[in-house]
Coordinates of C-alpha atoms in Angstrom, one line a residue:
X414 CA 63.0 61.8 93.8
X415 CA 63.8 60.7 97.3
X416 CA 62.1 57.3 96.8
X417 CA 64.0 56.8 93.5
X418 CA 67.2 57.6 95.3
X419 CA 66.5 55.1 98.1
X420 CA 65.6 52.5 95.5
X421 CA 68.9 53.0 93.7
X422 CA 70.8 52.7 97.0
X423 CA 68.9 49.5 97.9
X424 CA 69.6 48.0 94.5
X425 CA 73.3 49.0 94.7
X426 CA 73.6 47.5 98.3
X427 CA 72.0 44.2 97.3
X428 CA 74.3 44.0 94.2
X429 CA 77.5 44.7 96.3
X430 CA 76.5 42.2 99.0
X431 CA 76.0 39.6 96.3
X432 CA 79.4 40.3 94.9
X433 CA 81.0 40.0 98.4
X434 CA 79.3 36.6 98.9
X435 CA 80.3 35.3 95.4
X436 CA 83.9 36.5 95.7
X437 CA 84.4 34.9 99.1
X438 CA 85.0 31.5 97.5
X439 CA 83.6 28.9 95.1
X440 CA 80.8 26.9 96.6
X441 CA 81.9 23.8 94.7
X442 CA 85.6 24.1 95.6
X443 CA 87.3 21.3 97.5
X444 CA 90.4 21.5 99.7
X445 CA 93.5 20.2 97.9
X446 CA 94.2 17.6 100.6
X447 CA 90.8 16.1 99.7
X448 CA 91.7 15.7 96.0
X449 CA 93.3 12.7 94.3
X450 CA 95.2 14.6 91.6
X451 CA 96.1 12.4 88.7
X452 CA 99.4 13.4 87.0
X453 CA 99.9 10.4 84.8
X454 CA 98.7 6.9 83.9
X455 CA 99.9 3.7 82.3
X456 CA 98.2 0.8 80.5
X457 CA 99.5 -2.8 80.6
X458 CA 98.1 -6.3 79.8
X459 CA 98.0 -8.6 82.8
X460 CA 98.4 -12.4 82.8
X461 CA 94.7 -12.9 82.3
X462 CA 94.5 -10.8 79.2
X463 CA 92.8 -7.9 81.1
X464 CA 93.9 -4.3 80.9
X465 CA 95.9 -3.2 83.9
X466 CA 95.5 0.6 84.5
X467 CA 97.9 2.5 86.8
X468 CA 97.0 6.0 88.0
X469 CA 99.7 8.1 89.4
X470 CA 98.5 10.5 92.1
X471 CA 100.3 13.4 93.6
X472 CA 101.0 13.4 97.3
X473 CA 100.9 17.1 98.2
X474 CA 102.2 16.8 101.8
X475 CA 105.3 14.9 100.5
X476 CA 106.2 17.7 98.0
X477 CA 107.4 20.0 100.7
X478 CA 111.0 19.4 101.6
X479 CA 112.2 18.8 105.1
X480 CA 115.0 20.6 106.9
X481 CA 117.6 18.4 105.3
X482 CA 116.4 19.3 101.8
X483 CA 115.0 15.9 100.9
X484 CA 111.7 14.5 101.9
X485 CA 111.9 10.7 102.7
X486 CA 108.3 10.2 101.4
X487 CA 107.6 9.7 97.7
X488 CA 105.7 12.7 96.2
X489 CA 103.4 10.2 94.3
X490 CA 101.5 7.0 94.8
X491 CA 100.6 4.5 92.0
X492 CA 97.2 2.8 92.2
X493 CA 96.4 -0.2 90.0
X494 CA 93.1 -1.5 88.7
X495 CA 92.2 -4.2 86.3
X496 CA 89.3 -4.8 83.8
X497 CA 88.3 -5.8 80.3
X498 CA 88.5 -2.1 79.3
X499 CA 89.6 1.2 80.8
X500 CA 86.2 2.2 82.4
X501 CA 85.9 -0.7 84.9
X502 CA 89.7 -0.7 85.6
X503 CA 89.5 3.0 86.2
X504 CA 86.6 2.6 88.7
X505 CA 88.6 -0.1 90.5
X506 CA 91.4 2.4 91.1
X507 CA 89.0 5.1 92.3
X508 CA 87.4 2.8 94.8
X509 CA 90.7 2.2 96.4
X510 CA 91.3 5.9 97.3
X511 CA 89.4 8.2 99.6
X512 CA 88.4 11.6 98.3
X513 CA 87.5 13.1 94.9
X514 CA 89.4 12.0 91.8
X515 CA 90.7 15.0 89.8
X516 CA 92.0 14.2 86.3
X517 CA 92.4 17.6 84.7
X518 CA 96.1 17.7 85.5
X519 CA 97.0 14.4 83.9
X520 CA 100.1 15.1 81.8
X521 CA 100.8 11.8 80.1
X522 CA 99.6 8.3 79.3
X523 CA 102.1 5.5 78.8
X524 CA 101.0 2.4 76.9
X525 CA 102.9 -0.9 76.9
X526 CA 104.3 -2.1 73.6
X527 CA 102.4 -5.4 74.1
X528 CA 99.0 -3.6 74.2
X529 CA 99.9 -1.2 71.4
X530 CA 100.7 -4.2 69.1
X531 CA 97.5 -6.1 70.0
X532 CA 94.7 -3.5 70.5
X533 CA 93.5 -0.8 68.1
X534 CA 94.8 2.5 69.5
X535 CA 91.5 4.2 68.7
X536 CA 89.7 1.8 71.0
X537 CA 92.4 1.9 73.6
X538 CA 92.2 5.7 73.8
X539 CA 88.5 6.1 73.3
X540 CA 87.9 6.9 77.0
X541 CA 90.4 9.7 77.0
X542 CA 88.6 11.5 74.2
X543 CA 85.2 11.2 75.9
X544 CA 86.3 12.1 79.5
X545 CA 85.7 15.8 80.0
X546 CA 88.4 15.9 82.7
X547 CA 91.3 14.8 80.4
X548 CA 92.8 17.5 78.3
X549 CA 93.8 17.2 74.7
X550 CA 97.3 18.3 75.6
X551 CA 98.0 15.0 77.4
X552 CA 101.0 13.4 75.8
X553 CA 101.0 9.7 74.7
X554 CA 104.0 7.4 74.9
X555 CA 104.7 3.7 74.2
X556 CA 106.9 1.8 76.7
X557 CA 109.2 -1.2 76.1
X558 CA 108.2 -3.9 78.6
X559 CA 105.8 -2.9 81.4
X560 CA 104.4 0.6 81.1
X561 CA 103.8 0.9 84.8
X562 CA 107.6 0.7 85.3
X563 CA 107.9 4.0 83.5
X564 CA 105.9 5.6 86.4
X565 CA 108.5 4.5 89.0
X566 CA 111.8 6.1 90.1
X567 CA 114.4 5.8 92.8
X568 CA 115.2 9.5 92.7
X569 CA 114.0 11.6 95.6
X570 CA 111.4 14.3 95.2
X571 CA 110.7 13.3 91.6
X572 CA 107.3 12.5 90.1
X573 CA 108.0 10.2 87.1
X574 CA 105.1 11.3 84.9
X575 CA 106.1 15.0 85.3
X576 CA 109.7 14.1 84.5
X577 CA 108.7 12.3 81.3
X578 CA 106.8 15.3 80.1
X579 CA 109.5 17.7 81.1
X580 CA 112.0 15.8 79.0
X581 CA 109.7 15.7 76.0
X582 CA 109.1 19.5 76.3
X583 CA 112.7 20.6 77.0
X584 CA 115.1 18.2 75.4
X585 CA 117.2 20.0 72.7
X586 CA 117.8 17.0 70.4
X587 CA 116.6 15.7 67.1
X588 CA 116.7 12.1 68.4
X589 CA 113.3 12.2 70.1
X590 CA 109.9 12.1 68.4
X591 CA 108.0 15.4 68.2
X592 CA 105.5 15.8 71.0
X593 CA 102.3 13.9 70.2
X594 CA 99.4 15.1 72.3
X595 CA 96.1 13.3 72.5
X596 CA 94.3 15.9 70.3
X597 CA 96.9 15.4 67.5
X598 CA 96.7 11.6 67.6
X599 CA 92.9 11.9 67.3
X600 CA 93.3 13.9 64.0
X601 CA 95.9 11.4 62.6
X602 CA 93.7 8.4 63.4
X603 CA 90.7 10.1 61.8
X604 CA 92.7 10.7 58.6
X605 CA 94.0 7.2 58.5
X606 CA 97.6 8.5 58.6
X607 CA 100.5 6.5 60.1
X608 CA 102.6 8.2 62.7
X609 CA 105.3 7.9 65.3
X610 CA 105.0 7.8 69.1
X611 CA 107.9 8.3 71.5
X612 CA 109.3 5.0 72.8
X613 CA 110.3 4.9 76.5
X614 CA 112.6 2.3 78.0
X615 CA 112.3 1.9 81.8
X616 CA 115.7 1.5 83.5
X617 CA 117.0 1.4 87.1
X618 CA 118.0 5.0 86.8
X619 CA 114.7 6.1 85.4
X620 CA 113.0 6.4 82.0
X621 CA 115.2 6.6 78.9
X622 CA 113.9 8.0 75.6
X623 CA 114.7 5.2 73.2
X624 CA 113.5 5.7 69.6
X625 CA 110.0 5.7 68.2
X626 CA 107.0 3.3 67.8
X627 CA 105.5 3.1 64.3
X628 CA 101.7 3.2 64.4
X629 CA 100.1 2.0 61.2
X630 CA 97.2 4.3 60.1
X631 CA 95.0 1.6 58.7
X632 CA 95.4 -0.9 61.6
X633 CA 95.9 1.8 64.3
X634 CA 98.3 -0.7 65.9
X635 CA 102.1 -0.6 66.5
X636 CA 103.9 -2.5 63.8
X637 CA 107.6 -1.8 64.6
X638 CA 110.2 0.6 66.0
X639 CA 112.8 3.1 64.9
X640 CA 116.1 3.6 66.8
X641 CA 117.2 7.1 67.9
X642 CA 119.2 7.7 64.7
X643 CA 116.3 6.7 62.5
X644 CA 114.0 9.1 64.5
X645 CA 116.6 11.7 63.8
X646 CA 116.3 11.0 60.1
X647 CA 112.5 11.5 60.4
X648 CA 113.1 14.9 62.0
X649 CA 115.5 15.9 59.2
X650 CA 112.9 15.0 56.6
X651 CA 110.0 16.8 58.4
X652 CA 112.2 19.6 59.8
X653 CA 110.8 18.8 63.1
X654 CA 114.1 18.6 65.0
X655 CA 114.7 20.7 68.1
X656 CA 118.5 20.9 67.9
X657 CA 121.2 18.3 68.5
X658 CA 124.4 17.6 66.6
X659 CA 125.7 15.6 63.6
X660 CA 129.0 13.8 63.7
X661 CA 130.9 13.8 60.4
X662 CA 134.4 12.9 59.2
X663 CA 136.2 14.9 56.6
X664 CA 138.8 12.2 56.4
X665 CA 139.1 8.7 57.9
X666 CA 142.4 9.7 59.4
X667 CA 140.9 12.8 61.1
X668 CA 138.9 12.9 64.2
X669 CA 135.1 13.7 64.2
X670 CA 133.7 17.2 63.7
X671 CA 130.4 17.9 65.4
X672 CA 127.9 20.2 63.6
X673 CA 125.5 21.7 66.1
X674 CA 122.0 22.2 64.6
X675 CA 120.5 25.7 65.0
X676 CA 117.8 25.6 62.3
X677 CA 116.1 23.2 60.0
X678 CA 114.1 23.8 56.8
X679 CA 112.6 21.4 54.3
X680 CA 110.8 21.6 51.0
X681 CA 109.1 18.5 49.7
X682 CA 108.0 18.5 46.0
X683 CA 105.9 15.5 44.9
X684 CA 105.7 14.5 41.2
X685 CA 103.0 12.2 39.7
X686 CA 103.4 10.8 36.2
X687 CA 100.8 8.1 35.4
X688 CA 101.2 5.5 38.1
X689 CA 104.7 6.6 39.1
X690 CA 105.3 8.8 42.2
X691 CA 108.5 10.6 43.1
X692 CA 109.6 13.2 45.6
X693 CA 112.3 15.8 45.6
X694 CA 113.3 16.7 49.2
X695 CA 115.5 19.7 49.8
X696 CA 116.8 20.0 53.4
X697 CA 118.6 23.1 54.7
X698 CA 120.3 23.6 58.0
X699 CA 122.4 26.3 59.6
X700 CA 124.5 25.8 62.6
X701 CA 127.9 26.0 64.2
X702 CA 131.0 23.9 64.9
X703 CA 130.5 22.5 68.4
X704 CA 133.6 20.3 68.5
X705 CA 136.5 19.9 66.1
X706 CA 138.9 16.9 66.5
X707 CA 141.7 17.2 64.1
X708 CA 145.2 15.9 64.8
X709 CA 146.7 18.3 62.2
X710 CA 145.0 21.3 63.7
X711 CA 143.9 22.7 60.4
X712 CA 142.2 26.1 60.9
X713 CA 138.5 25.4 61.0
X714 CA 137.6 28.9 59.8
X715 CA 139.6 28.7 56.5
X716 CA 137.2 28.6 53.6
X717 CA 138.4 25.4 52.1
X718 CA 138.2 23.6 55.5
X719 CA 134.7 25.0 56.2
X720 CA 133.6 23.7 52.8
X721 CA 135.0 20.3 53.6
X722 CA 133.2 20.1 56.9
X723 CA 129.9 21.2 55.3
X724 CA 130.2 18.6 52.6
X725 CA 131.0 15.9 55.1
X726 CA 128.0 16.8 57.2
X727 CA 125.7 16.9 54.1
X728 CA 126.9 13.4 53.3
X729 CA 126.2 12.2 56.8
X730 CA 122.7 13.7 56.9
X731 CA 121.9 12.2 53.5
X732 CA 123.0 8.8 54.8
X733 CA 120.7 9.2 57.8
X734 CA 117.6 10.1 55.9
X735 CA 118.2 7.5 53.1
X736 CA 118.6 4.8 55.7
X737 CA 115.4 5.5 57.5
X738 CA 113.5 5.9 54.2
X739 CA 114.8 2.5 53.1
X740 CA 113.5 1.0 56.3
X741 CA 110.1 2.6 56.1
X742 CA 109.6 1.7 52.4
X743 CA 111.0 -1.9 52.4
X744 CA 110.6 -3.2 55.9
X745 CA 107.5 -1.6 57.2
X746 CA 105.9 -0.2 54.0
X747 CA 104.5 2.7 56.1
X748 CA 104.8 6.4 55.7
X749 CA 105.4 8.2 59.0
X750 CA 107.4 11.1 57.5
X751 CA 104.4 13.1 56.0
X752 CA 105.0 12.3 52.3
X753 CA 101.3 11.5 51.9
X754 CA 100.3 14.9 53.3
X755 CA 102.5 16.6 50.6
X756 CA 100.6 14.7 47.9
X757 CA 97.3 15.8 49.5
X758 CA 98.4 19.4 49.4
X759 CA 99.8 19.4 45.8
X760 CA 97.4 16.9 44.2
X761 CA 94.1 17.0 46.3
X762 CA 92.0 15.3 43.6
X763 CA 94.4 12.5 43.0
X764 CA 95.0 12.1 46.7
X765 CA 91.3 11.0 47.2
X766 CA 92.1 7.8 45.3
X767 CA 95.6 7.3 46.5
X768 CA 94.8 7.7 50.2
X769 CA 93.1 4.3 50.2
X770 CA 96.3 2.4 49.6
X771 CA 98.9 5.1 50.2
X772 CA 101.4 3.1 52.2
X773 CA 101.7 0.6 49.3
X774 CA 102.2 3.5 46.9
X775 CA 104.7 5.1 49.2
X776 CA 106.8 2.0 49.4
X777 CA 107.3 2.1 45.6
X778 CA 108.0 5.9 45.3
X779 CA 111.4 7.3 44.4
X780 CA 112.7 9.8 46.9
X781 CA 115.6 12.1 46.1
X782 CA 117.4 14.1 48.8
X783 CA 119.3 17.3 48.4
X784 CA 121.0 18.4 51.6
X785 CA 122.5 21.8 52.2
X786 CA 124.5 22.6 55.4
X787 CA 125.7 26.1 56.2
X788 CA 128.2 26.8 59.0
X789 CA 127.6 30.2 60.5
X790 CA 129.6 30.1 63.7
X791 CA 132.8 28.5 64.8
X792 CA 132.7 29.1 68.6
X793 CA 135.4 31.2 70.2
X794 CA 138.2 29.9 68.1
X795 CA 138.6 31.8 64.8
X796 CA 136.0 33.5 62.7
X797 CA 135.3 34.1 59.0
X798 CA 132.7 36.2 57.3
X799 CA 130.4 34.1 55.1
X800 CA 128.2 35.4 52.3

């Protein structure tokens, strides 16, 4: 009994000592000052036709503010490498920095419009899908002009790649493209679907979100752009908006009324009769009066005036969605609004044949929009119960 007791004590002691050793720290850990933490990257084409890769590293010691509240040092450093593809250009950037390269915190990749139009996006992003350090949540953007300019700013204590992602995550507007992480783009490319990527415009004041880049699903290349209002139209069709407002006029002589979006819903019903395809799209939105410019000061909460504002807003939204649909069908002949997905859901057998030349079929489809706007709130001026 005593021997068994001593044996249990010995085993318990060895186990506890092992735990103490293991909990004291990770043997493979590295001090943060020895890490080159990648927060973002960009891809451009240089004058020789090679790919110019820019990696944005965090500078931890510059992130702490001085006594005056602003650190004179930039909290990031951009390192550039060049090569015929991403792998050699990536190694060139790593050889120019001391310490271990850590890519698990990369938040975004910005690709220049020039590269996106010339090189298949599947090939251009292949490394990101294979690299075990890069997460599927990394957001992808297209830049007008040079992509590496999007990773620069004159603002103090700001890291451009983090600012870009923060805007994409937090902006309450329907004028930006829904977030497109790496993992979602992979699925879209595998399915042969066309899609939108957020377009960035570098300025002296920083990056501006400026419409969307159309990526053709068959070519996997950028073929055109949509402006901010056209992106808004896509978000109305897909109910992918995150807020924002619509300006409408009840009369030409009146000032504008701003309808603030609080919710969006959509129902897309495809119809296939022989070789003819059509869609009925019902769009519903509830919101509030954000601003009401009316020289005659008509009470906004009277039923007849509310109805007039709702009707005017419905007409404006209908105009927005019809304009972007016309551009997609006639100018680009490319579906980035998910109509093909609705056919796949409702007619899975027919979709197998249609998917091969869907963009061509989409360009000939008849699309009918039915928009319903409901005003639920009028701010602090007036009120009226609605059924």
